[in-house]
């Protein structure tokens, strides 16, 4: 470790976590209690056998910062999205939640620039997590950038863009890739109140997270 400029870290974890309805809804505001199959419960226990991560983080001249890491996750039980056919057909499908064993590698990169007027943050994530039941695996690639400019810390203007690669269940059920491009603006009236406006999905794409 180089004080203030470089920090090397190693993390290892595991354990259980309740996959409650509230936590599901927090991750996906379209989540519904109807996402069950044959009256099975949509809530359950997420069990991680091991989650290990190695990385390093730091900054240059207190302006440019970075965090690079790679790791491995192995789950005994993980809630994942799937689709169910009605009456044994593939013509009518309904979304659902199942619990599956899963394992895979991941790599993450975060970096940015901070100054008095400009704030830029970017990220990239790779995951090859494989699930053992027919279901949608997480997007293999995700990336994004968020840039803001402020005038006297009162008027803020920014642009953001997020990308996720497609996730395929089968030839008849695919979550397409998306690019979410947006703009934001803010005017601070005082320390407690501000006027804020944001417009997203300017490319009018189908976004399913």
XYZ file of C-alpha atoms in Angstrom:
209
model
C 0.000 0.000 0.000
C 1.210 3.498 -0.900
C -0.423 5.908 1.511
C -3.134 8.081 -0.085
C -2.321 6.867 -3.617
C -2.577 3.070 -3.784
C -4.411 0.503 -1.713
C -4.339 -3.240 -2.456
C -7.169 -5.330 -1.037
C -8.358 -8.924 -0.825
C -11.896 -9.820 0.207
C -13.495 -13.178 0.968
C -17.071 -13.687 2.066
C -20.002 -16.062 2.031
C -23.217 -16.765 3.868
C -26.974 -16.497 3.550
C -29.295 -13.599 2.845
C -33.074 -13.462 2.837
C -34.381 -12.668 -0.654
C -37.430 -10.769 0.558
C -40.183 -9.217 -1.545
C -38.931 -5.754 -0.537
C -35.373 -6.495 -1.706
C -36.673 -7.888 -5.014
C -38.774 -4.770 -5.541
C -35.811 -2.555 -4.772
C -33.787 -4.204 -7.522
C -36.656 -4.177 -10.034
C -39.618 -1.855 -9.546
C -41.628 -3.979 -12.020
C -41.300 -6.986 -9.714
C -44.619 -8.660 -8.920
C -45.939 -11.285 -6.533
C -47.195 -13.052 -9.684
C -43.588 -14.037 -10.524
C -44.118 -17.516 -9.085
C -44.588 -20.950 -10.597
C -47.219 -23.461 -9.440
C -47.865 -21.392 -6.301
C -44.213 -21.688 -5.240
C -42.759 -18.903 -3.122
C -40.976 -16.023 -4.835
C -39.058 -15.284 -1.661
C -36.344 -17.515 -0.280
C -32.748 -17.718 0.867
C -29.806 -16.639 -1.245
C -26.798 -18.736 -0.222
C -23.277 -17.839 -1.316
C -20.643 -20.525 -0.816
C -17.750 -18.191 -1.521
C -17.225 -14.709 -2.857
C -13.577 -13.726 -3.343
C -12.221 -10.494 -4.814
C -8.748 -9.049 -5.324
C -8.093 -5.510 -6.453
C -6.362 -2.207 -6.030
C -7.634 1.338 -5.761
C -6.093 4.750 -5.539
C -5.743 8.170 -7.101
C -3.360 10.504 -8.884
C -2.879 14.074 -7.643
C -6.201 13.849 -5.760
C -8.067 14.257 -9.080
C -8.089 10.988 -11.009
C -9.280 7.967 -9.026
C -9.577 4.282 -9.934
C -10.674 0.909 -8.560
C -9.785 -2.285 -10.461
C -10.752 -5.747 -9.228
C -11.315 -9.364 -10.261
C -13.036 -12.160 -8.396
C -15.030 -15.368 -8.255
C -18.516 -16.109 -6.897
C -20.120 -19.469 -6.176
C -23.767 -19.651 -5.080
C -25.670 -22.622 -3.749
C -28.916 -20.698 -4.229
C -29.399 -17.472 -6.162
C -32.692 -15.862 -7.294
C -32.699 -15.452 -11.083
C -35.342 -14.441 -13.622
C -36.868 -16.985 -15.956
C -40.022 -17.415 -18.047
C -42.770 -19.981 -17.704
C -44.900 -21.351 -20.528
C -48.623 -21.529 -19.914
C -50.495 -24.758 -20.586
C -47.312 -26.374 -21.914
C -46.954 -23.934 -24.796
C -44.310 -21.440 -25.817
C -46.801 -19.039 -27.347
C -47.819 -17.516 -24.012
C -45.021 -16.752 -21.576
C -44.982 -15.178 -18.142
C -41.954 -13.929 -16.144
C -40.914 -15.675 -12.983
C -38.297 -16.198 -10.292
C -36.422 -19.434 -9.616
C -33.525 -20.260 -7.307
C -30.447 -21.829 -8.843
C -26.861 -22.760 -8.117
C -24.497 -20.452 -10.015
C -20.781 -19.777 -10.343
C -18.491 -17.578 -12.390
C -15.705 -15.047 -12.661
C -16.107 -11.294 -12.696
C -13.982 -8.205 -13.305
C -14.800 -4.599 -12.504
C -13.195 -1.282 -13.323
C -14.226 2.106 -11.965
C -12.482 5.377 -12.611
C -13.173 9.056 -12.646
C -12.043 12.639 -12.463
C -13.047 15.164 -9.810
C -12.306 18.869 -9.880
C -13.993 22.009 -8.646
C -16.280 22.232 -11.678
C -16.122 18.845 -13.437
C -17.053 15.426 -12.086
C -16.748 12.392 -14.399
C -17.245 8.758 -13.384
C -17.069 5.649 -15.595
C -17.370 1.920 -14.981
C -17.001 -1.387 -16.789
C -18.118 -4.800 -15.530
C -17.667 -8.304 -16.914
C -19.363 -11.431 -15.568
C -19.550 -14.986 -16.886
C -21.837 -16.229 -14.111
C -23.469 -19.500 -15.189
C -26.773 -20.661 -13.712
C -27.713 -24.341 -13.599
C -31.413 -24.008 -14.458
C -33.070 -22.513 -17.558
C -32.982 -18.813 -16.681
C -31.578 -15.440 -17.683
C -27.967 -15.083 -16.594
C -26.758 -11.560 -15.727
C -25.566 -9.464 -18.664
C -22.011 -10.427 -19.527
C -20.905 -6.850 -20.165
C -22.001 -3.599 -18.543
C -20.502 -0.137 -18.900
C -21.405 3.447 -18.266
C -20.303 7.031 -17.852
C -21.717 9.942 -15.861
C -20.374 13.473 -16.393
C -21.463 16.637 -14.563
C -20.458 20.280 -14.742
C -21.320 22.849 -12.097
C -21.287 26.616 -12.095
C -20.452 28.030 -8.668
C -21.915 24.857 -7.112
C -25.398 26.196 -7.825
C -26.222 25.214 -11.400
C -25.472 21.631 -12.482
C -25.720 20.056 -15.936
C -24.796 16.541 -16.918
C -25.050 13.621 -19.292
C -25.096 9.906 -18.505
C -25.001 6.717 -20.549
C -25.378 3.095 -19.428
C -24.955 -0.039 -21.527
C -25.773 -3.705 -20.873
C -25.301 -6.616 -23.253
C -28.147 -8.975 -24.130
C -29.139 -11.888 -21.915
C -30.537 -14.945 -23.675
C -32.831 -17.580 -22.202
C -33.639 -19.280 -25.500
C -34.430 -18.408 -29.093
C -37.910 -17.229 -28.067
C -36.954 -15.321 -24.886
C -34.182 -12.722 -25.036
C -33.523 -9.609 -22.969
C -32.031 -7.317 -25.636
C -29.004 -5.118 -25.131
C -29.689 -1.495 -24.333
C -28.037 1.910 -24.241
C -29.656 4.319 -21.803
C -28.646 7.875 -22.751
C -29.865 10.753 -20.621
C -29.474 14.364 -19.531
C -29.871 16.010 -16.154
C -30.014 19.511 -14.729
C -30.210 20.927 -11.220
C -30.523 24.356 -9.658
C -29.760 24.634 -5.948
C -31.965 27.147 -4.200
C -30.119 26.716 -0.899
C -28.442 23.959 1.115
C -31.715 22.105 1.680
C -33.773 22.646 -1.474
C -33.099 22.374 -5.193
C -34.932 22.020 -8.500
C -33.949 18.879 -10.393
C -34.806 17.496 -13.829
C -33.712 14.311 -15.590
C -34.586 12.806 -18.971
C -33.533 9.245 -19.717
C -33.699 6.736 -22.575
C -33.296 9.430 -25.205
C -32.573 6.720 -27.790
C -36.005 5.181 -27.124
C -34.666 1.669 -26.595
C -36.276 -1.258 -24.796
C -34.639 -1.275 -21.370
C -35.091 -4.313 -19.170
C -32.743 -4.431 -16.197
